[in-house]
JSON list of C-alpha atoms in Angstrom, two decimals:
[
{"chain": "A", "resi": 2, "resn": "UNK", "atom": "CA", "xyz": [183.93, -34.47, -21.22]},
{"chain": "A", "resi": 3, "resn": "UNK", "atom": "CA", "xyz": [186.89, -35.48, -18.59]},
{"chain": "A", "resi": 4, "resn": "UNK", "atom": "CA", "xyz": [185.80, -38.06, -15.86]},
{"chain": "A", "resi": 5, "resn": "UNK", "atom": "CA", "xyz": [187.49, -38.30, -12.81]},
{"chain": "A", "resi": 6, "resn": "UNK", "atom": "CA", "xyz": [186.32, -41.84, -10.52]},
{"chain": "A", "resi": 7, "resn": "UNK", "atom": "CA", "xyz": [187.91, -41.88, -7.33]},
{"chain": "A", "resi": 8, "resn": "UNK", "atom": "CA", "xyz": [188.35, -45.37, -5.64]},
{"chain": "A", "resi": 9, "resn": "UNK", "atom": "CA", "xyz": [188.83, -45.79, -8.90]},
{"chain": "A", "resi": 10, "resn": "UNK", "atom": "CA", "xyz": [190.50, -49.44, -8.26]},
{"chain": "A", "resi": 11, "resn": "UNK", "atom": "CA", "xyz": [187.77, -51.08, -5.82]},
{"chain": "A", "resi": 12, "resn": "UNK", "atom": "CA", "xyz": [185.58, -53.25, -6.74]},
{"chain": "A", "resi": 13, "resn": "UNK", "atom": "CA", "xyz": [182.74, -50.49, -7.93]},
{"chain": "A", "resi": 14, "resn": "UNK", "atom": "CA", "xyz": [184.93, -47.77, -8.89]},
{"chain": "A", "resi": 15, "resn": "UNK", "atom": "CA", "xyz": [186.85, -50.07, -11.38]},
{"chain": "A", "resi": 16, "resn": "UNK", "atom": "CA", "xyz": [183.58, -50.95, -13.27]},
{"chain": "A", "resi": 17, "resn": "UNK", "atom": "CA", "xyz": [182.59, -47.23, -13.06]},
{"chain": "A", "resi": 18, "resn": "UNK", "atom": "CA", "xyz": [185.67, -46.56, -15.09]},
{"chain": "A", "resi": 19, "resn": "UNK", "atom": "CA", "xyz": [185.16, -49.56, -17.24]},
{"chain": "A", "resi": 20, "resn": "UNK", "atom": "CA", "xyz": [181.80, -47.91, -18.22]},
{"chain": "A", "resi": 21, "resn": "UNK", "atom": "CA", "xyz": [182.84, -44.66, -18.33]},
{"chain": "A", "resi": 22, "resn": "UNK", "atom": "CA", "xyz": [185.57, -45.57, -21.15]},
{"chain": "A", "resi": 23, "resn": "UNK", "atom": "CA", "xyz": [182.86, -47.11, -22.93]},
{"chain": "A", "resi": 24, "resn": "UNK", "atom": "CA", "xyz": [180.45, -44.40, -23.30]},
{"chain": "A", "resi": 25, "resn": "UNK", "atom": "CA", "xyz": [183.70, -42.08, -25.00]},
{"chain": "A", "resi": 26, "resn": "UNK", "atom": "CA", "xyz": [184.64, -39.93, -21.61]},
{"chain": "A", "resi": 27, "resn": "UNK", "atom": "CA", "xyz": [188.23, -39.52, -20.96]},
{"chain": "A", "resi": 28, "resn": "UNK", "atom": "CA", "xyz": [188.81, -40.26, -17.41]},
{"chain": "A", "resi": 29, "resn": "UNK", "atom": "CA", "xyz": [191.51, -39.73, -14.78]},
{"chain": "A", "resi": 30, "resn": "UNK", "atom": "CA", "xyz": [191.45, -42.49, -12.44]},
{"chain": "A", "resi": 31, "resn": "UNK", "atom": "CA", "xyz": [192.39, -41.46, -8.36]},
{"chain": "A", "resi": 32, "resn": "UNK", "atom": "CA", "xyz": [193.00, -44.40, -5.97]},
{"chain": "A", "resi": 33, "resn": "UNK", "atom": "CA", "xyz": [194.86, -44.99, -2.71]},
{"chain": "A", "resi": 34, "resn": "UNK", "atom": "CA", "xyz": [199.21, -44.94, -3.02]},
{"chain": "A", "resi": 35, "resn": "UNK", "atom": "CA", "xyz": [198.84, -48.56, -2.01]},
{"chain": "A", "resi": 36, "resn": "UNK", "atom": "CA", "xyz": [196.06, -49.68, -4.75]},
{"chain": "A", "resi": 37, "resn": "UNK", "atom": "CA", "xyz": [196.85, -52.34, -7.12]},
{"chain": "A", "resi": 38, "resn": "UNK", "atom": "CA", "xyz": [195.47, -51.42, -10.40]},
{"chain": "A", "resi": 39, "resn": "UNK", "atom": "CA", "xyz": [193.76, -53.45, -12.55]},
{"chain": "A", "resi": 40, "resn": "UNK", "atom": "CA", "xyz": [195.44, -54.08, -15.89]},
{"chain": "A", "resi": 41, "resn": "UNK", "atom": "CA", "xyz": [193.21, -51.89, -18.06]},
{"chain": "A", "resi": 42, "resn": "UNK", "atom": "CA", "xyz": [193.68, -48.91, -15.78]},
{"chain": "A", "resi": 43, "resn": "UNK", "atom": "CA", "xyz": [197.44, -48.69, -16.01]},
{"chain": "A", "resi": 44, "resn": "UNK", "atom": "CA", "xyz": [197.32, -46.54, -19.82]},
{"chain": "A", "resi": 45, "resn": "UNK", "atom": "CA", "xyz": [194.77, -44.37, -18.44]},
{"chain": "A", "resi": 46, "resn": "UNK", "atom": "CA", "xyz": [196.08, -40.71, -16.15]},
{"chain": "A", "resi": 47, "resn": "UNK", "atom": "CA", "xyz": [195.74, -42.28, -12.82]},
{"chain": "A", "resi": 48, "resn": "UNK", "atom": "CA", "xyz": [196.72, -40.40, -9.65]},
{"chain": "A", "resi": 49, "resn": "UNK", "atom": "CA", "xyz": [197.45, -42.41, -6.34]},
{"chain": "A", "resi": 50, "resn": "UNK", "atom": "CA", "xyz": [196.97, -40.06, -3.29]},
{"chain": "A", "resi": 51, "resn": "UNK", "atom": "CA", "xyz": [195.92, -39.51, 0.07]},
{"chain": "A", "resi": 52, "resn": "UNK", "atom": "CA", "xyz": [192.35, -37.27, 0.29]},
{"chain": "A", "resi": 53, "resn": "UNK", "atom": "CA", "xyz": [194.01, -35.53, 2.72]},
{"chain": "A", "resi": 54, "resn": "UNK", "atom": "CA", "xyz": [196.95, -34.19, 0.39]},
{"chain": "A", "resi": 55, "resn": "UNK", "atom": "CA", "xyz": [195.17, -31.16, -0.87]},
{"chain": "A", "resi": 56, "resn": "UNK", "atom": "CA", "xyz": [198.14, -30.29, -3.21]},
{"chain": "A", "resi": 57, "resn": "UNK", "atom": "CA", "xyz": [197.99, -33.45, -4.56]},
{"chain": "A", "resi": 58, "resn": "UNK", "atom": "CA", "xyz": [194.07, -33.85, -4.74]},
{"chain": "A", "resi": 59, "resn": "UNK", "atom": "CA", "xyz": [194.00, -30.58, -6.56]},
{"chain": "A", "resi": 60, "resn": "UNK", "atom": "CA", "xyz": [196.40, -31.19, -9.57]},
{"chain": "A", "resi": 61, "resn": "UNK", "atom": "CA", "xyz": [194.26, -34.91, -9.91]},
{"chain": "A", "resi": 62, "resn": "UNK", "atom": "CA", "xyz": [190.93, -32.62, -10.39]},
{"chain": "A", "resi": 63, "resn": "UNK", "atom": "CA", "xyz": [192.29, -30.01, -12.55]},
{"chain": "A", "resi": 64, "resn": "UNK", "atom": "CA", "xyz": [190.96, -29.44, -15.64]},
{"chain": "A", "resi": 65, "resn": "UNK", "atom": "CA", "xyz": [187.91, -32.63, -14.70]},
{"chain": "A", "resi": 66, "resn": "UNK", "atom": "CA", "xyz": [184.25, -31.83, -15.63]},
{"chain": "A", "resi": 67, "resn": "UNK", "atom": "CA", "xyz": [182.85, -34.16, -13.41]},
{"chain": "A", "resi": 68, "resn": "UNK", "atom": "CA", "xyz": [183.88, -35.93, -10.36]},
{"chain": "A", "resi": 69, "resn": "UNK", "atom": "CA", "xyz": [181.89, -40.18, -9.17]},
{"chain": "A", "resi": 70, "resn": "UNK", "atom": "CA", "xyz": [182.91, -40.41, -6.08]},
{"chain": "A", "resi": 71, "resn": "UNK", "atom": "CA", "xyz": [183.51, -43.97, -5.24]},
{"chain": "A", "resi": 72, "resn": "UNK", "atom": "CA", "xyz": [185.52, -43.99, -2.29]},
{"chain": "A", "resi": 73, "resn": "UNK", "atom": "CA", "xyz": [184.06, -45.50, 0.75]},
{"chain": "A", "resi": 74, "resn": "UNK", "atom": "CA", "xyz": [185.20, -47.21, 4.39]},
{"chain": "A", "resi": 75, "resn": "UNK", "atom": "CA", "xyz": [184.89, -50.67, 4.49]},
{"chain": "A", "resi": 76, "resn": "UNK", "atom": "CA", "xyz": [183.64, -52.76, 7.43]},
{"chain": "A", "resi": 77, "resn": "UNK", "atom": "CA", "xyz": [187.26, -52.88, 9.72]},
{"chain": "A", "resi": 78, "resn": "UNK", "atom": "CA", "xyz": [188.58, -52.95, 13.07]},
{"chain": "A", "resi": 79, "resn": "UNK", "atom": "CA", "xyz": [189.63, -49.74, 12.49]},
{"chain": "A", "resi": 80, "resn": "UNK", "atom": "CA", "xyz": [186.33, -47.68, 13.85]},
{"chain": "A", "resi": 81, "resn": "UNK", "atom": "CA", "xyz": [186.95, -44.23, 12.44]},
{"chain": "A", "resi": 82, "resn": "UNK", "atom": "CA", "xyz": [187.47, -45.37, 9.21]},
{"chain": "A", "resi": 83, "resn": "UNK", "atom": "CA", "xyz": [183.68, -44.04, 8.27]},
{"chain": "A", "resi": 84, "resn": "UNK", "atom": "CA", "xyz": [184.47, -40.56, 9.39]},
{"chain": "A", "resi": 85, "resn": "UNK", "atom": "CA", "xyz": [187.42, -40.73, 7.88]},
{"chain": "A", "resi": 86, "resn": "UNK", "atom": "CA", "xyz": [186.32, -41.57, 4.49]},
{"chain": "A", "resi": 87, "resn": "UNK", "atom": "CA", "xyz": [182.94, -41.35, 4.20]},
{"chain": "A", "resi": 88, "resn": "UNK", "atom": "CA", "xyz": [182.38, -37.58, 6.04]},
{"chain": "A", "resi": 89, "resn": "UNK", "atom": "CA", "xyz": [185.55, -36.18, 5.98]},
{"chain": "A", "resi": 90, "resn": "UNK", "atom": "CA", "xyz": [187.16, -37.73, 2.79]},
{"chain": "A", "resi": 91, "resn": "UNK", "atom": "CA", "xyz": [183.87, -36.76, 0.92]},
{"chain": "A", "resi": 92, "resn": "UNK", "atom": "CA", "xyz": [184.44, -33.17, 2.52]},
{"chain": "A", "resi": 93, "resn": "UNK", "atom": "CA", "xyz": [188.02, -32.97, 0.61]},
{"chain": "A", "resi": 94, "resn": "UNK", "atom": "CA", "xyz": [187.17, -33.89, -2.40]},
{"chain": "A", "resi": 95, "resn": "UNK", "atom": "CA", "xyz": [184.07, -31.47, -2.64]},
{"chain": "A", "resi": 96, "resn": "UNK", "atom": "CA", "xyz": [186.44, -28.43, -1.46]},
{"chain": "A", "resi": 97, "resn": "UNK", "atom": "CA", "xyz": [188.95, -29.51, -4.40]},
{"chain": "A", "resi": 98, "resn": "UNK", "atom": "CA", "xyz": [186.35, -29.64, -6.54]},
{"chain": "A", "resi": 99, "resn": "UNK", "atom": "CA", "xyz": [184.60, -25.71, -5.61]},
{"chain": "A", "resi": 100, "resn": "UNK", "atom": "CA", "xyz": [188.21, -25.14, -5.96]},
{"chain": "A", "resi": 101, "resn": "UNK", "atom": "CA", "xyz": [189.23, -26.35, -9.39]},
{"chain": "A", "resi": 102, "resn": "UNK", "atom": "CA", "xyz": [185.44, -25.31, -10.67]},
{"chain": "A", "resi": 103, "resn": "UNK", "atom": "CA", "xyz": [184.06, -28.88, -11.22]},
{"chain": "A", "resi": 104, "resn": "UNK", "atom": "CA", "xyz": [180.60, -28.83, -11.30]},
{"chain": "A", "resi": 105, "resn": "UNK", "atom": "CA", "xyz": [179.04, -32.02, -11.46]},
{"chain": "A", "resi": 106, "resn": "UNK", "atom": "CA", "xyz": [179.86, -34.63, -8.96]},
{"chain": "A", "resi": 107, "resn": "UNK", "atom": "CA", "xyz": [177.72, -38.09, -8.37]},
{"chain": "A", "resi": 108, "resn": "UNK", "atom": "CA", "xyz": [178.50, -39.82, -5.07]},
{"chain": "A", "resi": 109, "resn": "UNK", "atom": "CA", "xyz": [177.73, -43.25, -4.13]},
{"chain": "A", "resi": 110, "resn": "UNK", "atom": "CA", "xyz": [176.55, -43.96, -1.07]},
{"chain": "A", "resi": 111, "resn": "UNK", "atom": "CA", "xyz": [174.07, -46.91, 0.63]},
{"chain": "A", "resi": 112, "resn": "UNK", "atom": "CA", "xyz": [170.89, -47.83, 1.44]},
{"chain": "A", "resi": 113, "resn": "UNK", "atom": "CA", "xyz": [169.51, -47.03, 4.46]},
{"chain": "A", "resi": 114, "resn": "UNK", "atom": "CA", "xyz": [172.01, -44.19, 4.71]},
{"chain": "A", "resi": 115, "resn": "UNK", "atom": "CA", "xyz": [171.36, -42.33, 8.24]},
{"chain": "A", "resi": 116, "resn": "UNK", "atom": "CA", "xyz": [169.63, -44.95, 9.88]},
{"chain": "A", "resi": 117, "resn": "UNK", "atom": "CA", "xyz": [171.02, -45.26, 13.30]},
{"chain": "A", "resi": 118, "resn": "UNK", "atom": "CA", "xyz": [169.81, -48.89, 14.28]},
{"chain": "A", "resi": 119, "resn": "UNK", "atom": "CA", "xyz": [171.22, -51.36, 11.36]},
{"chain": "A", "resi": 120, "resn": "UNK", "atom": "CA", "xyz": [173.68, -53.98, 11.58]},
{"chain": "A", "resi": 121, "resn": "UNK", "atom": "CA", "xyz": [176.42, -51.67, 9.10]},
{"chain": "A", "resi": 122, "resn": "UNK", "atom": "CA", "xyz": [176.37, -49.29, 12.00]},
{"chain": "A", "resi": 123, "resn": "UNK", "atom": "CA", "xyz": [178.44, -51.61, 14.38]},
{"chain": "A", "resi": 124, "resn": "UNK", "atom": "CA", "xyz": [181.55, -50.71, 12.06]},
{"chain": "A", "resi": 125, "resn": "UNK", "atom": "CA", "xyz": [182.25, -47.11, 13.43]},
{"chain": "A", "resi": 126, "resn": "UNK", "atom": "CA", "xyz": [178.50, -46.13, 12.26]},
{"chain": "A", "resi": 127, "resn": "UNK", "atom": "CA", "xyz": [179.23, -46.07, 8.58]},
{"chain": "A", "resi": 128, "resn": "UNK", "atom": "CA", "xyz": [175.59, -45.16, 7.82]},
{"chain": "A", "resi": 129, "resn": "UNK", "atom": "CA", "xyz": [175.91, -42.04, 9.61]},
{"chain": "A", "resi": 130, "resn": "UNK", "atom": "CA", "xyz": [179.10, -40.93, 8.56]},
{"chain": "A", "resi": 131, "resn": "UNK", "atom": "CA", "xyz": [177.54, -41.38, 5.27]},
{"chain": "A", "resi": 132, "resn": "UNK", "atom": "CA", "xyz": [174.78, -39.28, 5.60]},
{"chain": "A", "resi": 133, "resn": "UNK", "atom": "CA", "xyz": [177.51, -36.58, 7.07]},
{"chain": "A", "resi": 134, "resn": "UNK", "atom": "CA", "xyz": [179.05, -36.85, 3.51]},
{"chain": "A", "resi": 135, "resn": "UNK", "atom": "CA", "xyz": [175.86, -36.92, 1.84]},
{"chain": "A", "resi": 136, "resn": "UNK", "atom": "CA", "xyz": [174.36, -33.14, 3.29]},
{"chain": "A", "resi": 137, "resn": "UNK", "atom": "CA", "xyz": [178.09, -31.87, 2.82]},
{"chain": "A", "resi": 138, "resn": "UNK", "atom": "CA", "xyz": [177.75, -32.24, -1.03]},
{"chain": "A", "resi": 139, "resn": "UNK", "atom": "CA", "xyz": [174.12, -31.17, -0.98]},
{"chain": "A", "resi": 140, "resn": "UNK", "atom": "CA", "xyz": [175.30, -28.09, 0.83]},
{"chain": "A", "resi": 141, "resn": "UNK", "atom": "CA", "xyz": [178.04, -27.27, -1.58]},
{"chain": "A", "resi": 142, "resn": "UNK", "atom": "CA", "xyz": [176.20, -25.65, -4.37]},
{"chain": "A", "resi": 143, "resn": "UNK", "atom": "CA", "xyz": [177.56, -27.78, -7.00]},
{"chain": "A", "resi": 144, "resn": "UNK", "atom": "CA", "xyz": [175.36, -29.92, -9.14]},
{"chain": "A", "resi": 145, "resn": "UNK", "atom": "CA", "xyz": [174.94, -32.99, -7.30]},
{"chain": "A", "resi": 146, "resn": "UNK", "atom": "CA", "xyz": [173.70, -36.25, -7.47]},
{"chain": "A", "resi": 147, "resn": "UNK", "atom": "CA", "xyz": [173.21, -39.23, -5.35]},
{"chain": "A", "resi": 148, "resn": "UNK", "atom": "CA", "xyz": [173.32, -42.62, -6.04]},
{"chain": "A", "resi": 149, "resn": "UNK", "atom": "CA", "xyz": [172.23, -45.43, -2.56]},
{"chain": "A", "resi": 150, "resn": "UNK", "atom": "CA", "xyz": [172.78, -48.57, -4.29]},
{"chain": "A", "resi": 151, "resn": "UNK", "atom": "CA", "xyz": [170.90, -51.54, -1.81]},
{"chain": "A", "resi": 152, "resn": "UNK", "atom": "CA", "xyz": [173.60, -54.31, -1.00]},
{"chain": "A", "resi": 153, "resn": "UNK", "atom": "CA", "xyz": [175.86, -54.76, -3.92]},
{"chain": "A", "resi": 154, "resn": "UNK", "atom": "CA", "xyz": [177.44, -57.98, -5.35]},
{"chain": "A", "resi": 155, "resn": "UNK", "atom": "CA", "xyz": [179.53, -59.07, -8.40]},
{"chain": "A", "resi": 156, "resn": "UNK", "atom": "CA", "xyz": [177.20, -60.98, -10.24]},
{"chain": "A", "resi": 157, "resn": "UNK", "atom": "CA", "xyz": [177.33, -60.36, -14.10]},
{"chain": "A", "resi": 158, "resn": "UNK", "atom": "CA", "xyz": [176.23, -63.53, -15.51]},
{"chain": "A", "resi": 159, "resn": "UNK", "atom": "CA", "xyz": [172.28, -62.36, -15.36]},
{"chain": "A", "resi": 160, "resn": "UNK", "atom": "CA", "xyz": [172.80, -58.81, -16.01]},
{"chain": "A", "resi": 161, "resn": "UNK", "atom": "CA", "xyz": [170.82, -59.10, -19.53]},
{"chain": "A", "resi": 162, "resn": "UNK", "atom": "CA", "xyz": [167.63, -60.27, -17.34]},
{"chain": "A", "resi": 163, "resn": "UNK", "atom": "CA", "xyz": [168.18, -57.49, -14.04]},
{"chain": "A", "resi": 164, "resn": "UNK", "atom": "CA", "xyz": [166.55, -54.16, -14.27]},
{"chain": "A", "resi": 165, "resn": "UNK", "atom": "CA", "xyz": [167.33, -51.17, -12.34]},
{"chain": "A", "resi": 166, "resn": "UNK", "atom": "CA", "xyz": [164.74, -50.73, -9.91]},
{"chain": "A", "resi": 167, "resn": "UNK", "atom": "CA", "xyz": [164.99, -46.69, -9.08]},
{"chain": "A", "resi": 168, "resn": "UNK", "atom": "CA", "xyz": [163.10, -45.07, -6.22]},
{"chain": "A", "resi": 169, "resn": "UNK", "atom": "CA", "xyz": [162.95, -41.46, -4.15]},
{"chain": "A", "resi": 170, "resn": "UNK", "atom": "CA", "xyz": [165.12, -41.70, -1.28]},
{"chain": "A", "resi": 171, "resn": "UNK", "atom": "CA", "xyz": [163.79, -43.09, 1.96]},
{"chain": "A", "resi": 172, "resn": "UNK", "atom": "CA", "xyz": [161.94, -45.96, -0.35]},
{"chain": "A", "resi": 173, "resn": "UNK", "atom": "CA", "xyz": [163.45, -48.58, -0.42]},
{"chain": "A", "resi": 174, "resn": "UNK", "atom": "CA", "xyz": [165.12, -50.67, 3.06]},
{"chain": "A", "resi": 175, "resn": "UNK", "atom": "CA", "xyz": [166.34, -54.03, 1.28]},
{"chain": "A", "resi": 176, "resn": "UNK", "atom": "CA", "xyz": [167.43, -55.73, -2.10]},
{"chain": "A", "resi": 177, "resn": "UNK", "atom": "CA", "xyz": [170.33, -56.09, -4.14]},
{"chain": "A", "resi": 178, "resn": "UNK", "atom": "CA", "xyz": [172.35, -54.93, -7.07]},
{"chain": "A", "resi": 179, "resn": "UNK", "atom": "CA", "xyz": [175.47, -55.80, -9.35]},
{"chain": "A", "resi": 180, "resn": "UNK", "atom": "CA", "xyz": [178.08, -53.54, -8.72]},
{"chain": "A", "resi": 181, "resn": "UNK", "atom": "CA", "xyz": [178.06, -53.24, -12.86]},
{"chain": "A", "resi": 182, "resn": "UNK", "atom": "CA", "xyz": [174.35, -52.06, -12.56]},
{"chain": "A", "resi": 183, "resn": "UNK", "atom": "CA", "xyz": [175.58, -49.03, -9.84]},
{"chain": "A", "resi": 184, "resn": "UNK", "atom": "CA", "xyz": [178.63, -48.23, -12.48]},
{"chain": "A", "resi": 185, "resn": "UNK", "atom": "CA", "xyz": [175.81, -48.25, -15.46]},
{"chain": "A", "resi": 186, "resn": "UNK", "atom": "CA", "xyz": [173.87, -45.73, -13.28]},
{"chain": "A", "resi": 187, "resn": "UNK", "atom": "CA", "xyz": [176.21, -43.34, -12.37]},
{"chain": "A", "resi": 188, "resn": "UNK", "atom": "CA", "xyz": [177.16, -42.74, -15.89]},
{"chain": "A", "resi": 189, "resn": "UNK", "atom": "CA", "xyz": [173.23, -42.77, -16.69]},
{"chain": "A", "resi": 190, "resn": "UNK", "atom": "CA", "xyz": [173.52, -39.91, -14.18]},
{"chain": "A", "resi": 191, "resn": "UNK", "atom": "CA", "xyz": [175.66, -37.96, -15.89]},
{"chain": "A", "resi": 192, "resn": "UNK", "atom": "CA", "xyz": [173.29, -37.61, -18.59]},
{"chain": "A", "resi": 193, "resn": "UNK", "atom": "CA", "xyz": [170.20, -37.21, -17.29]},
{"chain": "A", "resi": 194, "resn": "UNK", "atom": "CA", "xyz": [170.02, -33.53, -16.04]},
{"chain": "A", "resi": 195, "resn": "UNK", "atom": "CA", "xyz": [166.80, -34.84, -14.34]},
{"chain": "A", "resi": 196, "resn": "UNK", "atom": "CA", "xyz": [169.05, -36.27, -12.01]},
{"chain": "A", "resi": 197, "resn": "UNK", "atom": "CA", "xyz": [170.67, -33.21, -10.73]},
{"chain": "A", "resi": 198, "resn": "UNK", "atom": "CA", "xyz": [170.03, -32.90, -6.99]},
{"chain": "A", "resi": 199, "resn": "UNK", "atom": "CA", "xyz": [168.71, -35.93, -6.18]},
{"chain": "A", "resi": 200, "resn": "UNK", "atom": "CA", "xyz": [168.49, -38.68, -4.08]},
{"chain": "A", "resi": 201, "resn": "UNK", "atom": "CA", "xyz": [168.14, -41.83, -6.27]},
{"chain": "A", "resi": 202, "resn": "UNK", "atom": "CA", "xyz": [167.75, -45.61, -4.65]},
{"chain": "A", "resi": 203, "resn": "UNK", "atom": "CA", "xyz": [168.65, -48.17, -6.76]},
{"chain": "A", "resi": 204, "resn": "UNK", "atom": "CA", "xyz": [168.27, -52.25, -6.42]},
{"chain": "A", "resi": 205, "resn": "UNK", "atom": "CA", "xyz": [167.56, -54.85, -9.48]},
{"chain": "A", "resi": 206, "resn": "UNK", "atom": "CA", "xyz": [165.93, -57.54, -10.01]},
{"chain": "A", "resi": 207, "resn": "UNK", "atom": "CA", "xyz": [163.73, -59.57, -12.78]},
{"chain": "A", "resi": 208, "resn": "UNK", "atom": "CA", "xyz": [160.50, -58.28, -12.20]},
{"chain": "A", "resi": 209, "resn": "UNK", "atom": "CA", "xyz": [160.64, -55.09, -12.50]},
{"chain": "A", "resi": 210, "resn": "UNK", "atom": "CA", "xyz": [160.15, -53.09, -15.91]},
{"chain": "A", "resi": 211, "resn": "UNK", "atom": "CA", "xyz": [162.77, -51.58, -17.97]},
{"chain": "A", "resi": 212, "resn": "UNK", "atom": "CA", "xyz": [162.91, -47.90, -17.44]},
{"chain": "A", "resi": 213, "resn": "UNK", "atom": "CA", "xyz": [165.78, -45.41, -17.80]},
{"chain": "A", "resi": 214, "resn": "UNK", "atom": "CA", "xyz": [166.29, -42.81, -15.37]},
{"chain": "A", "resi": 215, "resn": "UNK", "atom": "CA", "xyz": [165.11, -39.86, -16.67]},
{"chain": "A", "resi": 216, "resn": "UNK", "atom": "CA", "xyz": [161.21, -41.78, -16.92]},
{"chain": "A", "resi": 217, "resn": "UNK", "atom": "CA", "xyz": [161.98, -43.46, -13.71]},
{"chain": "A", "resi": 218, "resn": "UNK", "atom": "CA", "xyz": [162.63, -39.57, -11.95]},
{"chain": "A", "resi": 219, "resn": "UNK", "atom": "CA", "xyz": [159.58, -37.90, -13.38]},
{"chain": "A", "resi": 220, "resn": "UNK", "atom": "CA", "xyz": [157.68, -40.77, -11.82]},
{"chain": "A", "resi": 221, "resn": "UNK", "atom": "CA", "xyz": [158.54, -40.22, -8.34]}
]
């Protein structure tokens, strides 16, 4: 199976390809034209691109079986960077992917996505561009899967003792998670056909049990 991750180069995309290369996918890597790659990512096919070159977008998902999305605004001066990225650039990448027939594609998105009144929402409402991005690749007809990871740090010194806490959507309001937890999910995703058009919240922490997420779905 061919991978594609794109954002591949931030800080949760590049452990999503890090995982990814571990559990024997061959990926293609698509990132910014100004990213700075990190140095394991330079061997592997990596496209730099704008979303909004479609030429360009297509040849990066040609011949790709499934597509993490991993792209996402960050919190900026610059307040249409949500719609930008999170609706819109979500929007391109799904109509690539109808077009080059990929059929499986896992998007990361956020906690709390579509709530209006949160403090994430005073950066050009990034939870509601989100949800915008969200109902565009439910609507699209391809095999979909969503991952709203709570608020996400870089912490990988206690990762043996965290387990994945996974919940229905509209479950879960607070907590935290490694980013490596989020890229160990969305590869979990990929095999778990349970997981197919679904909302999934995840957060970790010590307390809860072990569970994959396959058990953790048929639960809800």
């Amino acid at each position: 199976m061919r991978v594609a991750i794109s954002g591949a180069s931030g800080k949760t995309g590049f452990r999503i390809a890090e995982e990814a290369m571990k559990a024997g996918y061959k990926i293609k890597l698509i990132t910014r034209k100004d990213s700075i790659l990190p140095k394991f990512q330079k061997s592997h096919e990596t496209y730099k691109l704008s979303l909004n070159n479609k030429k360009d977008l297509d040849n990066a998902l040609e011949n790709v079986d499934t597509l993490i999305i991993a792209t996402g605004a960050r919190p900026s001066i610059d307040l249409f960077g949500p719609a930008k990225v999170d609706a819109l650039g979500v929007k391109q990448q799904i109509d690539s992917c109808i077009k080059n027939n990929v059929k499986r594609v896992i998007l990361v998105s956020s906690l709390c996505t579509g709530r209006l009144f949160h403090p994430l929402n005073l950066f050009g409402l990034i939870l509601i561009w989100k949800k915008v991005g969200e109902n565009i690749l439910k609507s699209s007809g391809l095999d979909w899967t969503i991952i709203r990871p709570g608020g996400l740090n870089e912490n990988e010194e206690d990762l043996n003792n965290q387990n994945i806490y996974y919940s229905k959507q509209e479950t879960q309001e607070k907590g935290y998670i490694p980013r490596r937890l989020v890229a160990k999910a969305c590869i979990e995703a990929i095999k778990t056909p349970q997981s197919i058009e679904k909302i999934i919240e995840i957060t970790s922490n010590t307390e809860c049990n072990k569970i994959n997420m396959r058990r953790a779905i048929e639960s809800f």
